[in-house]
Structures are given as C-alpha cells and as structure tokens.
Short mmCIF file of C-alpha atoms in Angstrom, two decimals:
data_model
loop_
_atom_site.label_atom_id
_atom_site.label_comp_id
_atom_site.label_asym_id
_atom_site.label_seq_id
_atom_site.Cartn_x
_atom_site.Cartn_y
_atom_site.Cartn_z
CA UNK P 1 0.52 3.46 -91.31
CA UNK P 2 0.01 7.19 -91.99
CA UNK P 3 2.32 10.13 -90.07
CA UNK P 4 0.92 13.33 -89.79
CA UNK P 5 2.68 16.47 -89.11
CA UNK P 6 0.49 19.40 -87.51
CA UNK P 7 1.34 22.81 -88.31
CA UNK P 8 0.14 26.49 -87.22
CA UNK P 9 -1.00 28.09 -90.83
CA UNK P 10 -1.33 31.56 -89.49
CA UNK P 11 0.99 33.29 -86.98
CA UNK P 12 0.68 30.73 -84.01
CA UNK P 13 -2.04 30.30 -81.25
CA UNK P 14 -4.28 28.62 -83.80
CA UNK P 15 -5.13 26.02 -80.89
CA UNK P 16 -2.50 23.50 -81.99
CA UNK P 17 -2.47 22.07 -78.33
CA UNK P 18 -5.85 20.83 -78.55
CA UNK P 19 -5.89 19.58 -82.08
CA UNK P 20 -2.68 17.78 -81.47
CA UNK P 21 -4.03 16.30 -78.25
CA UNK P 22 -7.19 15.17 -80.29
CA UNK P 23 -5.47 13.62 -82.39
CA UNK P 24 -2.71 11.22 -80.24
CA UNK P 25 -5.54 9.23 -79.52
CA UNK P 26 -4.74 7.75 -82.85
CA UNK P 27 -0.86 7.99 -82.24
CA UNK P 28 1.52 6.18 -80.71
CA UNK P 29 4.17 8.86 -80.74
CA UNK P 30 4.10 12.18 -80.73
CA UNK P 31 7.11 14.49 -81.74
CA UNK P 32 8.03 17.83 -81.25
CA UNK P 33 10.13 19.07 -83.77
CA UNK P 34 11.09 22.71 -83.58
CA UNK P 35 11.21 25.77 -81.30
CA UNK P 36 11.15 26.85 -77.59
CA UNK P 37 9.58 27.52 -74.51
CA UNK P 38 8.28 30.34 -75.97
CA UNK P 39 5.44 28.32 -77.48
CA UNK P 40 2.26 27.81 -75.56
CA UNK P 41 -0.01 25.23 -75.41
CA UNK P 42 -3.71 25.00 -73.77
CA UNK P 43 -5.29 21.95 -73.61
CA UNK P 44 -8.73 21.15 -71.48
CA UNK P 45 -9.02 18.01 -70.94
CA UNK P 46 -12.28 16.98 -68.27
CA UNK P 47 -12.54 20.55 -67.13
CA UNK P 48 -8.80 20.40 -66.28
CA UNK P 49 -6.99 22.70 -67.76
CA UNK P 50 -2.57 22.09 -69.24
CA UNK P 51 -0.71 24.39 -69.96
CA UNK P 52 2.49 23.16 -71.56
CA UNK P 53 5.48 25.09 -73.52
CA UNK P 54 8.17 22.98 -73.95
CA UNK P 55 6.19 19.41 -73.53
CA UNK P 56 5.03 17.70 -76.33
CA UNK P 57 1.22 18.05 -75.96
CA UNK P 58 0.85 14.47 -76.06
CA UNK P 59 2.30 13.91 -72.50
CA UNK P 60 -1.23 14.03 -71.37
CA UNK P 61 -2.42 10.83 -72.75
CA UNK P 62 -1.43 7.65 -71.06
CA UNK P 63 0.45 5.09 -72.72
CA UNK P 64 1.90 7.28 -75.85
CA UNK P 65 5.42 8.14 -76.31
CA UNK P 66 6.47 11.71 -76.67
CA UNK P 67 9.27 13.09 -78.53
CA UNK P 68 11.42 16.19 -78.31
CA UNK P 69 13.43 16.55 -81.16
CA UNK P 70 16.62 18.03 -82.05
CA UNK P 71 14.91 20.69 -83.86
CA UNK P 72 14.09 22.20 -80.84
CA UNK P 73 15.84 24.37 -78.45
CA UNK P 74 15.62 22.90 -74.70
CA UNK P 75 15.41 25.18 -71.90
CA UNK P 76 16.98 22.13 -69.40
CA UNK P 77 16.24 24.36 -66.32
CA UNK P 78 12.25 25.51 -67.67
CA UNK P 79 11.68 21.53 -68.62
CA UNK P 80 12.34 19.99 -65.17
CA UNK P 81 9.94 22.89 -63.54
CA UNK P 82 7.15 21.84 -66.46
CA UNK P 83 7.49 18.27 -65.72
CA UNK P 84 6.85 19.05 -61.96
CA UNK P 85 3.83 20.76 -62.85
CA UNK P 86 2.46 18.48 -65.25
CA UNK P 87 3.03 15.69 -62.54
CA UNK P 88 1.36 18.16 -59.64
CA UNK P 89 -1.83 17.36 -61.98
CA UNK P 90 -1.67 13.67 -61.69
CA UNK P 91 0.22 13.08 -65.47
CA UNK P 92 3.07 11.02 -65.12
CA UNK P 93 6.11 11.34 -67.08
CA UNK P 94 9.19 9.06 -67.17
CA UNK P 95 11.50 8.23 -69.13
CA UNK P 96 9.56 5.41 -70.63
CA UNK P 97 7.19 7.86 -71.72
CA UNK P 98 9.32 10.71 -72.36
CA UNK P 99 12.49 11.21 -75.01
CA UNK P 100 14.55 13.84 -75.37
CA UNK P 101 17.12 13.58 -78.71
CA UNK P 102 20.52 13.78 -77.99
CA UNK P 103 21.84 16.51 -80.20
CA UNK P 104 19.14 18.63 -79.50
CA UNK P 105 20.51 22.42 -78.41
CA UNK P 106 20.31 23.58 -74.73
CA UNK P 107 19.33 27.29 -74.04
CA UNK P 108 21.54 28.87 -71.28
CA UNK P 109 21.42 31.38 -68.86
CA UNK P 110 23.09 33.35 -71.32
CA UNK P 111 20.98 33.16 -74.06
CA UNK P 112 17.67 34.71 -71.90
CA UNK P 113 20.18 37.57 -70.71
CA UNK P 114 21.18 38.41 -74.35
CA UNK P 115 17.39 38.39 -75.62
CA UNK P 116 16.47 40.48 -73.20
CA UNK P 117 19.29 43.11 -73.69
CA UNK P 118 19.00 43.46 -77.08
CA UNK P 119 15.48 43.80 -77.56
CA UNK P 120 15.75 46.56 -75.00
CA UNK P 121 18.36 48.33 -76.51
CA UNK P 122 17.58 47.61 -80.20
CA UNK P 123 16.11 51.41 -80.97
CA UNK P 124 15.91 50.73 -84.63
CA UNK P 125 13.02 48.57 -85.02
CA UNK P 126 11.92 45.74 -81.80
CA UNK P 127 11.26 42.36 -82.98
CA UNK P 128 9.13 41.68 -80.23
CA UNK P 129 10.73 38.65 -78.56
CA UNK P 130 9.49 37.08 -75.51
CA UNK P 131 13.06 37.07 -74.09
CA UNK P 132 13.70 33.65 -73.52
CA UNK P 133 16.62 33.15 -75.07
CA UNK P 134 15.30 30.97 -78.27
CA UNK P 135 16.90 33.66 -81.31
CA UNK P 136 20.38 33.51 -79.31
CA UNK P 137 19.69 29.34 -78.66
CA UNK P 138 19.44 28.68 -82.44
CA UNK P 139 21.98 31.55 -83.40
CA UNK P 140 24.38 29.41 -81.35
CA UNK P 141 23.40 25.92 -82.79
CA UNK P 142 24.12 27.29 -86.71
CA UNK P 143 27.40 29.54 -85.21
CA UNK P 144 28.50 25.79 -84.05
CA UNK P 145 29.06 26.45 -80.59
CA UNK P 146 26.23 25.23 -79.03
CA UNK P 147 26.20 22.95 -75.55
CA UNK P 148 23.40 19.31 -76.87
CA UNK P 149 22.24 17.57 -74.36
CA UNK P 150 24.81 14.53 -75.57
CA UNK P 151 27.55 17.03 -73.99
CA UNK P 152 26.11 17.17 -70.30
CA UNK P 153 27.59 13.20 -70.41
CA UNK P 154 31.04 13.93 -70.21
CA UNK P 155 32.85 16.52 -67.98
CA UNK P 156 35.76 17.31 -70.45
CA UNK P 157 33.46 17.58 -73.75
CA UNK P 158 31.13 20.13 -71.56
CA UNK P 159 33.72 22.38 -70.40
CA UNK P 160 35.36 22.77 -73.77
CA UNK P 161 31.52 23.75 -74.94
CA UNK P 162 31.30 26.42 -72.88
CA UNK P 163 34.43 27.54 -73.64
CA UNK P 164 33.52 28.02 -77.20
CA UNK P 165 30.44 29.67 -76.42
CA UNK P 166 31.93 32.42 -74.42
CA UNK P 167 34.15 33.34 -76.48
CA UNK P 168 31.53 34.13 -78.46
CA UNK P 169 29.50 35.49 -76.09
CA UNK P 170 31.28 37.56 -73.67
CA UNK P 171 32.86 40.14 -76.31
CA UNK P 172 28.70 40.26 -77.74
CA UNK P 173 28.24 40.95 -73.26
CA UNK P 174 31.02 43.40 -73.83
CA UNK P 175 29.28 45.50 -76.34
CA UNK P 176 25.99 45.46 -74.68
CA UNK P 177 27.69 46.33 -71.61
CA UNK P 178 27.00 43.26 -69.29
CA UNK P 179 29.25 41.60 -67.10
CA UNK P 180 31.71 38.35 -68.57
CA UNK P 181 29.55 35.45 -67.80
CA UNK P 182 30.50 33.34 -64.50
CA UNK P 183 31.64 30.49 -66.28
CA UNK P 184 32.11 28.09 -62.67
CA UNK P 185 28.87 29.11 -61.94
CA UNK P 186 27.60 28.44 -65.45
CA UNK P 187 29.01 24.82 -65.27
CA UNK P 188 27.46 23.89 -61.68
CA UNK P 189 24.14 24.46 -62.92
CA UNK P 190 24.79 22.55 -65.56
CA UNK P 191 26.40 19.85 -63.69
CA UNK P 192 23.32 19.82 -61.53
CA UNK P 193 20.93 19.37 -64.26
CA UNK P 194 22.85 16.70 -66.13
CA UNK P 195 21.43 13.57 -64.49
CA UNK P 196 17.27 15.20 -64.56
CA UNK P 197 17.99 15.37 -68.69
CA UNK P 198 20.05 12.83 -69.55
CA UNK P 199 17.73 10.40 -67.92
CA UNK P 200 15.23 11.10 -70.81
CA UNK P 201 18.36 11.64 -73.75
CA UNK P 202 18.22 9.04 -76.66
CA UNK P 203 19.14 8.67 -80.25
CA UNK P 204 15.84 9.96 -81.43
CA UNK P 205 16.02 9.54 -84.62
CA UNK P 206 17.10 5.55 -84.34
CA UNK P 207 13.68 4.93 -82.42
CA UNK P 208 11.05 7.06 -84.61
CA UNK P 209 12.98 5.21 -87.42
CA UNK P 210 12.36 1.56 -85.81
CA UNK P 211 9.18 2.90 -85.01
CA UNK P 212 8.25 3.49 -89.01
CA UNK P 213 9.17 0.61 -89.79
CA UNK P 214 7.51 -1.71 -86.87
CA UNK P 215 4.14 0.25 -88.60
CA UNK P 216 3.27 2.64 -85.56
CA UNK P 217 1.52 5.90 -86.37
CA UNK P 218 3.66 9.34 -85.40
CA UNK P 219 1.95 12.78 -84.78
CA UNK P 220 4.81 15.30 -85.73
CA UNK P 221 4.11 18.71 -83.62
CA UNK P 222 5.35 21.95 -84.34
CA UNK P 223 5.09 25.10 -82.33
CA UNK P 224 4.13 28.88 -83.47
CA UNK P 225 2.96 29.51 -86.94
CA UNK P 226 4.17 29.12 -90.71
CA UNK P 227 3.76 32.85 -91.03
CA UNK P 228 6.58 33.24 -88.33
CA UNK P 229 8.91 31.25 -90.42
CA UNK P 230 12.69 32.11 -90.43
CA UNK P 231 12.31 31.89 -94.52
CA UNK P 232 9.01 32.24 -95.01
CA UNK P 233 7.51 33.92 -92.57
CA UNK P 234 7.02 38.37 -92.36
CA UNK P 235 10.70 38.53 -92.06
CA UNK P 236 12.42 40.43 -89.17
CA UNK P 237 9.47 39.92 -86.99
CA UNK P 238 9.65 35.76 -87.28
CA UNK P 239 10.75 32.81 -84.87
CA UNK P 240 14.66 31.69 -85.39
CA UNK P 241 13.34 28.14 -86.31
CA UNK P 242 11.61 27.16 -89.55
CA UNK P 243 7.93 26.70 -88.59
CA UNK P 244 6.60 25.00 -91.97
CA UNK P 245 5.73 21.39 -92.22
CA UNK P 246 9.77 20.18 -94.16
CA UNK P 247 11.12 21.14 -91.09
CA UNK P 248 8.81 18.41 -89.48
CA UNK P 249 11.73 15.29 -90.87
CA UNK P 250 14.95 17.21 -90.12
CA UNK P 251 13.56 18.56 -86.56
CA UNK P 252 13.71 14.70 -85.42
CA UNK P 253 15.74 13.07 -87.98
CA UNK P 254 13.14 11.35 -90.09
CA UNK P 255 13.57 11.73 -94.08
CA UNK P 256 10.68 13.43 -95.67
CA UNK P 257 9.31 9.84 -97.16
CA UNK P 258 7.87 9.40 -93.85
CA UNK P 259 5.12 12.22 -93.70
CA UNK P 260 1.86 11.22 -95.53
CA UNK P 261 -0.54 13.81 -94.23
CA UNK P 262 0.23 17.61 -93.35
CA UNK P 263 -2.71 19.20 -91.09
CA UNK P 264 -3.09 23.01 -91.28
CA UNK P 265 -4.24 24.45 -87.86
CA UNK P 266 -6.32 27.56 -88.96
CA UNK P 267 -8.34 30.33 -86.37
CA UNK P 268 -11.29 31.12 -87.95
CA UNK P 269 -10.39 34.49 -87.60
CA UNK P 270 -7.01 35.90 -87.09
CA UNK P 271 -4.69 36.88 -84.67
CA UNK P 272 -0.95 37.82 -84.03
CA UNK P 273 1.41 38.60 -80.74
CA UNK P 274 4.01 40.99 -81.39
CA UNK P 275 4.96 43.57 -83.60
CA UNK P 276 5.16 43.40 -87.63
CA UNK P 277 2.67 43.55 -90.55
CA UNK P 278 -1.17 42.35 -89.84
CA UNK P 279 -2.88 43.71 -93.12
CA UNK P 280 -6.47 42.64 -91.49
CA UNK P 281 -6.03 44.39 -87.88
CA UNK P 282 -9.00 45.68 -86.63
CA UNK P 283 -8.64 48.63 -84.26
CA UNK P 284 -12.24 49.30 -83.94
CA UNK P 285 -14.98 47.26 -81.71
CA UNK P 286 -14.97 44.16 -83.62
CA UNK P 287 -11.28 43.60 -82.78
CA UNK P 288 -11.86 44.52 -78.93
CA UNK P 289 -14.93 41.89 -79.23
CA UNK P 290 -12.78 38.97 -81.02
CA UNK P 291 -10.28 39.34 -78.47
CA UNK P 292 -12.25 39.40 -75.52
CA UNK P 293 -14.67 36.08 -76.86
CA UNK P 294 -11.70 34.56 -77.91
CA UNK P 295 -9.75 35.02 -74.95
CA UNK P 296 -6.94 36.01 -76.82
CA UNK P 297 -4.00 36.22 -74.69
CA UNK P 298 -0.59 35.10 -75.22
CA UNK P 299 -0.38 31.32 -72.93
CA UNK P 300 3.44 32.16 -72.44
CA UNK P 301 3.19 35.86 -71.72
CA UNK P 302 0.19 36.81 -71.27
CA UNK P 303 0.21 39.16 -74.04
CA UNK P 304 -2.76 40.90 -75.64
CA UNK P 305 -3.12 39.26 -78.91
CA UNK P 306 -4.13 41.65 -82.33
CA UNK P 307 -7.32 40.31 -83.89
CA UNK P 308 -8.58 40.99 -87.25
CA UNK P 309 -10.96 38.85 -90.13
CA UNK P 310 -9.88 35.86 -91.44
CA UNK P 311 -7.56 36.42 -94.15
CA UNK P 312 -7.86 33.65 -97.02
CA UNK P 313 -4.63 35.30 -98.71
CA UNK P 314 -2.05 34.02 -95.90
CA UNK P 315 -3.63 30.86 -95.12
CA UNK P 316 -3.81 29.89 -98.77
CA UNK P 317 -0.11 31.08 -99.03
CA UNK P 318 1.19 29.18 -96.29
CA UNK P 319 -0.82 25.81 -97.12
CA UNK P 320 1.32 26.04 -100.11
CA UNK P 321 4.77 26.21 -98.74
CA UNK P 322 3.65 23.82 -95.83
CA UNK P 323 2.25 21.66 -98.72
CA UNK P 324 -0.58 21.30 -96.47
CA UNK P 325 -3.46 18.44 -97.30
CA UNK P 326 -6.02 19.49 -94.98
CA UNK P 327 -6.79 22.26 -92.57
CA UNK P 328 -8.17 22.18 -89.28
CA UNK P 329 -10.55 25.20 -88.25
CA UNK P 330 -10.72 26.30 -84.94
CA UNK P 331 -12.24 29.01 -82.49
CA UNK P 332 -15.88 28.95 -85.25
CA UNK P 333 -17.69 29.60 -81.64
CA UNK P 334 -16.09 32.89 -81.46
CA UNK P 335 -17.71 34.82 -84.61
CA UNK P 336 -21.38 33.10 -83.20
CA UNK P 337 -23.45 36.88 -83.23
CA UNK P 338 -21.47 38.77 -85.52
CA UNK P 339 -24.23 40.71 -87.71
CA UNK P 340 -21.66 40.22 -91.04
CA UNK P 341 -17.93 38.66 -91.25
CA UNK P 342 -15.58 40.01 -93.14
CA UNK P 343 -12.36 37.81 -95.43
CA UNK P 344 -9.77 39.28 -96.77
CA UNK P 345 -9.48 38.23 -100.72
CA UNK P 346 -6.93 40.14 -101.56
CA UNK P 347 -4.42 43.16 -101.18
CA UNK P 348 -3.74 46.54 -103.12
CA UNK P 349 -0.74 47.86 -103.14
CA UNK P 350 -0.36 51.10 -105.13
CA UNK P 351 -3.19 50.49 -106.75
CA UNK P 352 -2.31 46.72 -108.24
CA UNK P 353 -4.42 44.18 -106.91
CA UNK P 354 -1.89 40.97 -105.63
CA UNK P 355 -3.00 37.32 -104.53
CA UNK P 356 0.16 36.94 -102.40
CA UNK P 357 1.94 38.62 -99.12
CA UNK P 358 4.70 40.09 -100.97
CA UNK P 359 8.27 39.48 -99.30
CA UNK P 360 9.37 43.18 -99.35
CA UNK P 361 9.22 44.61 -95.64
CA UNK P 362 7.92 48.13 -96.34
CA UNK P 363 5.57 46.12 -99.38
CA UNK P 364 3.79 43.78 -95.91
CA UNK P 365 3.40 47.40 -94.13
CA UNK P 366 1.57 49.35 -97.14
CA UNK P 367 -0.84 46.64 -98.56
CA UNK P 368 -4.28 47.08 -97.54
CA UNK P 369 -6.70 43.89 -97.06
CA UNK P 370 -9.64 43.74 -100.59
CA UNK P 371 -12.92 42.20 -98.47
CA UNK P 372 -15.54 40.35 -99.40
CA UNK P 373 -18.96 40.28 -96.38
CA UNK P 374 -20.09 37.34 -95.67
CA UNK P 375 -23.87 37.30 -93.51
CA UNK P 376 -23.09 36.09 -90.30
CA UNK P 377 -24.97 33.94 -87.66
CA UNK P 378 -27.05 34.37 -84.19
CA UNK P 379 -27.25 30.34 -83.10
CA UNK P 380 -24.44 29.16 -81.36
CA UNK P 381 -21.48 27.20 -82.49
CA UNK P 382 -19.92 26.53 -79.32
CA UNK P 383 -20.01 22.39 -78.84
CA UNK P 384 -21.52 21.20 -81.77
CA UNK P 385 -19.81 17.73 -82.82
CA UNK P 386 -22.10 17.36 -86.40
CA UNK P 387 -22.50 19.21 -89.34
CA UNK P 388 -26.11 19.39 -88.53
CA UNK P 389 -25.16 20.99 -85.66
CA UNK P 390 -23.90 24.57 -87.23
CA UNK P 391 -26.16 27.11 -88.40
CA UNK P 392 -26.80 27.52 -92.27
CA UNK P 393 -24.33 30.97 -92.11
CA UNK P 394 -21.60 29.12 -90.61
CA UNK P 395 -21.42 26.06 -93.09
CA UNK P 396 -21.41 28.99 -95.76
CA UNK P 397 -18.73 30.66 -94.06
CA UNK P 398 -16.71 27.50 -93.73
CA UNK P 399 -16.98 26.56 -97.16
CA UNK P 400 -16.50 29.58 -98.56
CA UNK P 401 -12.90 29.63 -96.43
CA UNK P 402 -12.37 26.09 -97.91
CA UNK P 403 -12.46 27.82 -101.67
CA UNK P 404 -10.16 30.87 -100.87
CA UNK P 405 -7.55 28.47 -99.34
CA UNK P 406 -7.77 25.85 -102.13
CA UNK P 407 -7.95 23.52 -99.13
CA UNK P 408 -10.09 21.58 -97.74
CA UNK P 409 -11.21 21.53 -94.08
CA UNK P 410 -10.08 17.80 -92.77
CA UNK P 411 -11.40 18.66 -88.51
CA UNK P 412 -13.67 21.63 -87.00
CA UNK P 413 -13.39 22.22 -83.98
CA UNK P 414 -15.80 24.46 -81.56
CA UNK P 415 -14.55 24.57 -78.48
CA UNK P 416 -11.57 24.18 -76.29
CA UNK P 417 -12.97 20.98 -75.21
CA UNK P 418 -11.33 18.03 -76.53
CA UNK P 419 -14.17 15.84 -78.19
CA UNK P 420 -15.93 18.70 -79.87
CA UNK P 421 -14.51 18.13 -83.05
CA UNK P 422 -16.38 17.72 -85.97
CA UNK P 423 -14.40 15.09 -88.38
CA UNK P 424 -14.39 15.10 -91.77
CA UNK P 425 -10.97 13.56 -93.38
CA UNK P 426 -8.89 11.35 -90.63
CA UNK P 427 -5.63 12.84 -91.11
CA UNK P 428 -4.52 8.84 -90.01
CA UNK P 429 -6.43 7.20 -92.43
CA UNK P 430 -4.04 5.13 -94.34
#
C-alpha cells in the first residue's frame, strides 16, 4: 500500500493541517516526524474549528493511529495542556490512539528561557524565533545531552540527564546573565509529568515497521516549510530541524524504501513569519489585501504574516530537494477579484538573470523577483469541489503554476473546509 509524506513547499502555513486531515481518511496512521510546538495547525472540521501544534493533525479522526516521532522535539508540559483541549472538544485521545516514540527529545524549562534570552539580546542580526525553546531542544539532542522520553522511566538514568545538560547549560545562563537553573525543581516537574507521557511512549519505529509490512497505509506529517530547512532552507533565518521530505524516514525510524508518494503543500500565493529574505514581498495594497483575505496570521503567535505573489522559483526549487511528486494548492479563494496576478519567474542579481535562490545570505537579500502578469478572475473560487467549478482565469493560473514548478498539481483545495478539495492524483493510489 502507498505512504505518503506531506510537506510545506514554501516557508510554512501552506494549510498543511487541513490537507493532512483530508487525507487520513485514507490512512491508518499518521506520523509526525519533525519539529515543535512552534508549528500550527488549523483544521475546520463541521464548523468546528482545531487548533493543534504539537498533535499530529490526524488525532481528529476516529479510529486512526497517530504518531509522534523521534524527529520531533516534545514540549511534555505544552502536550498534556493540548490533549486537554483537544478532549474539551469531544476528540478523544488515549493511548490506543496516541504514540509517542521513545527516544524522541523533551524541551525543558530551560530551553524556552534560553530562546528567549538570546533572541533578545542577539543585536547582530534576530532570527526571529517564537521562543519556545525548539533551536536550544535540537541543539541539545545533536550536543548529546538531551533528556528522551525513554529517560523519564528510570529515576537514576534521569538525574544523570540533567546533570549533563546543566553543565552545559548553566555556564551558557552564566554568560547571558541568568540565574543557575533549580535543578530539584527541574526534576519534580519532571517527575510529575513522567506517568501523563510515558503512558503514550513506544518503540515507534517497531510498530510503523509491523505496520508496513501488515500493508496499512501511513500519512508522514511534517511541520513548517522546506524553505525553513536547517540545510536547505534561507539559512540563519530557518527551523533547527530539517523540514524536507528525507527527513520524513529518519524522523520516525522508517528507511526511505517506505515512502512512495511525496505531496507538496503550496499557497497559491506566498507568505512568510519572521525575518529573512522574501524576494516577492509586497509592501503596497495588494499585500495588505492578501493578508487580510487570507487571514494571514501566525496560528502559534499570532503574528502578522508577509504576503507577496506566488513565486514559481522557490516552489520549483524546493519540489526538487523534497523530490516532491505532486503538489497540493491551497488558499486559490484568496486571489478571487484580483484585476491581474503577478509570478515570480525569475531573479536578477547584478544584472544576471538566475533560475535558483542562491545560497549566499547577502545574494537572498539583493535579488529582485523577474514577473510575468497573469489576467486574473471576478467569480468566486471559494468551495468549488470540480474543475468545472473554477473560472476560466483560475484554471489558467493553475496550470500555468503547474509549468513553472515542473510539477504537477495532485489536490486543490478552496477553502478551509475539509471536503472542498478538488482531486486530481490520489497521493494513496497504489
């Protein structure tokens, strides 16, 4: 049976939550396989709307099991408090339907406090964090000092974790001119939240494998965007996780042999939280109007989000290194009235033309965005679940998206609601 991994193709908030959700109809698991709680997810589901961070979107359909893999740094503390909410809405979640891997990384106390301090003391250049200790989580987890969720098991094994860590991260407190970390207090709460996590732990990467093999379909979910990729994403101003699809077997401990269909979630325009390069920003009334139709604010912070025109140059970039099969295109609805539509081709930089965001940091800040105007539409979008649906202008647009991305468009979807969705490929079918 087929697996599909779903990735963001532009710099997250692509409206992975509802795509994913869409598609676990067709699962039986569903896996999340990298990042925080720093990740937000929508979904409307009946006119009731879920907003999840660091559950698998998946938890909202009955009868599916969801996955959190050790790719992805757990916020113990943050997950309890979401699965109380989540339950507050009538969606119940046990252990039967939830999994947390063993060896995934827990983020501390600590690690928030950190964030926090040195993104308000870092004068040089801000990476724009949301504070929630996810950079500091992962730095941890590669430094080898990390406390997994195996560790809350056994008293001895924890306190010789924490040990490590502060080591580490009392002479960084030091520096930064924060207290030494209460390291009693430290191990109480996590004491306390031992039994509320360990009653979901499991060797994760034992059951997806049995699963595989006993034929059951998995829906691999990752969180943010391949443009905020550790590696390949506008480096400083990226996750500390790698975003693209590869990371999709090592985040839960599947090999690579088990993906057979990558699915690209793509805003038909674009947008980015944060600070670092956005060659298609619009500071002018079409940005102020894509934001405000959108509704384009951060689900995690409530940030304003930057909007600008669809640019064909990233997405076709990062369908490459995702090795992505077939996109999904989402938010159409939003451009319905827009006189003419602009997509970004192309950049110049000192007067070459380049097909490609180059990797140089000062390169991303001076290339400017070659366009190409596209007529745009006055029907609506909003709903429509056929082809026949869309107005002439918008088919044109979509296709035309299709040939700058050398990819085509697998799902269309035009509007938060779940069932419109327009399907073209089944990212399932075997």
């Amino acid at each position: 049976m087929a697996n599909v991994v779903v990735v963001g193709a532009q710099w997250g908030d692509e409206g992975k939550g509802k795509i994913v959700d869409w598609l676990s109809e067709r699962a039986d698991v569903i896996a999340r396989f990298q990042g925080g709680h720093n990740a937000g997810h929508t979904l409307v589901i009946d006119g009731a709307v879920y907003k999840l961070h660091a559950l698998p979107s998946g938890v909202v359909r009955g009868g599916k099991l969801s996955v959190i893999g050790n790719g992805v740094v757990l916020d113990p503390w943050h997950l309890i408090d979401e699965i109380e909410t989540v339950r507050a809405q009538g969606v119940e979640i046990t252990p039967e339907t939830l999994m947390i891997a063993e060896n995934t990384p827990l983020i501390l106390p600590i690690h928030g406090e950190l964030d926090r301090a040195r993104e308000a003391q870092n004068s040089v250049a801000k990476i724009g964090t949301t504070g929630r200790g996810i950079g500091p989580a992962y730095e941890d987890k590669v430094g080898r000092r990390s406390v997994r969720v195996a560790d809350l098991g056994d008293a001895a094994t924890l306190e010789t974790r924490v040990d490590r860590a502060l080591v580490h991260h009392d002479a960084l407190r030091r520096g930064l001119g924060l207290e030494s970390v209460d390291r009693d207090a430290l191990l109480a709460q996590l004491r306390e939240v031992a039994p509320k996590i360990l009653a979901y732990a499991a060797p994760v990467w034992k059951v997806l494998n049995e699963k595989r093999k006993a034929g059951k379909r998995i829906l691999f979910e990752g969180a943010q965007g391949a443009l905020l990729d550790i590696d390949f994403g506008t480096y400083p101003f990226v996750t500390s996780s790698n975003v693209i699809a590869g990371q999709a077997a090592t985040g839960v401990g599947v090999g690579p042999g088990g993906i057979d269909f990558v699915l690209g979630i793509v805003k038909a325009y674009t947008t980015r939280v944060g600070e670092g390069p956005f060659p298609t920003e619009l500071h002018d009334a079409d940005g102020q109007r894509l934001g405000e139709r959108g509704h384009e604010f951060g689900t995690t912070t409530g940030r304003k989000r930057r909007c600008g025109w669809f640019d064909a140059v990233l997405v076709r970039q990062t369908c490459a290194t995702s090795g992505v099969n077939g996109i999904s295109l989402t938010k159409l609805d939003v451009l319905d009235g827009f006189e003419e539509l602009k997509i970004c081709t192309g950049y110049e930089l000192d007067g070459a033309r380049l097909d490609y965001l180059p990797t140089a940091a000062d390169q991303q800040a001076r290339v400017t965005p070659i366009y190409e105007t596209m007529k745009g539409w006055s029907d609506s979008t909003a709903g429509a679940r056929s082809w026949a649906d869309l107005p002439g202008e918008a088919v044109k647009y979509v296709r035309r998206i299709e040939e700058l991305i050398q990819c085509p468009v697998a799902l269309l979807s035009t509007s938060p609601e779940r069932d419109d969705t327009i399907l073209v490929t089944d990212p399932f079918a075997d």
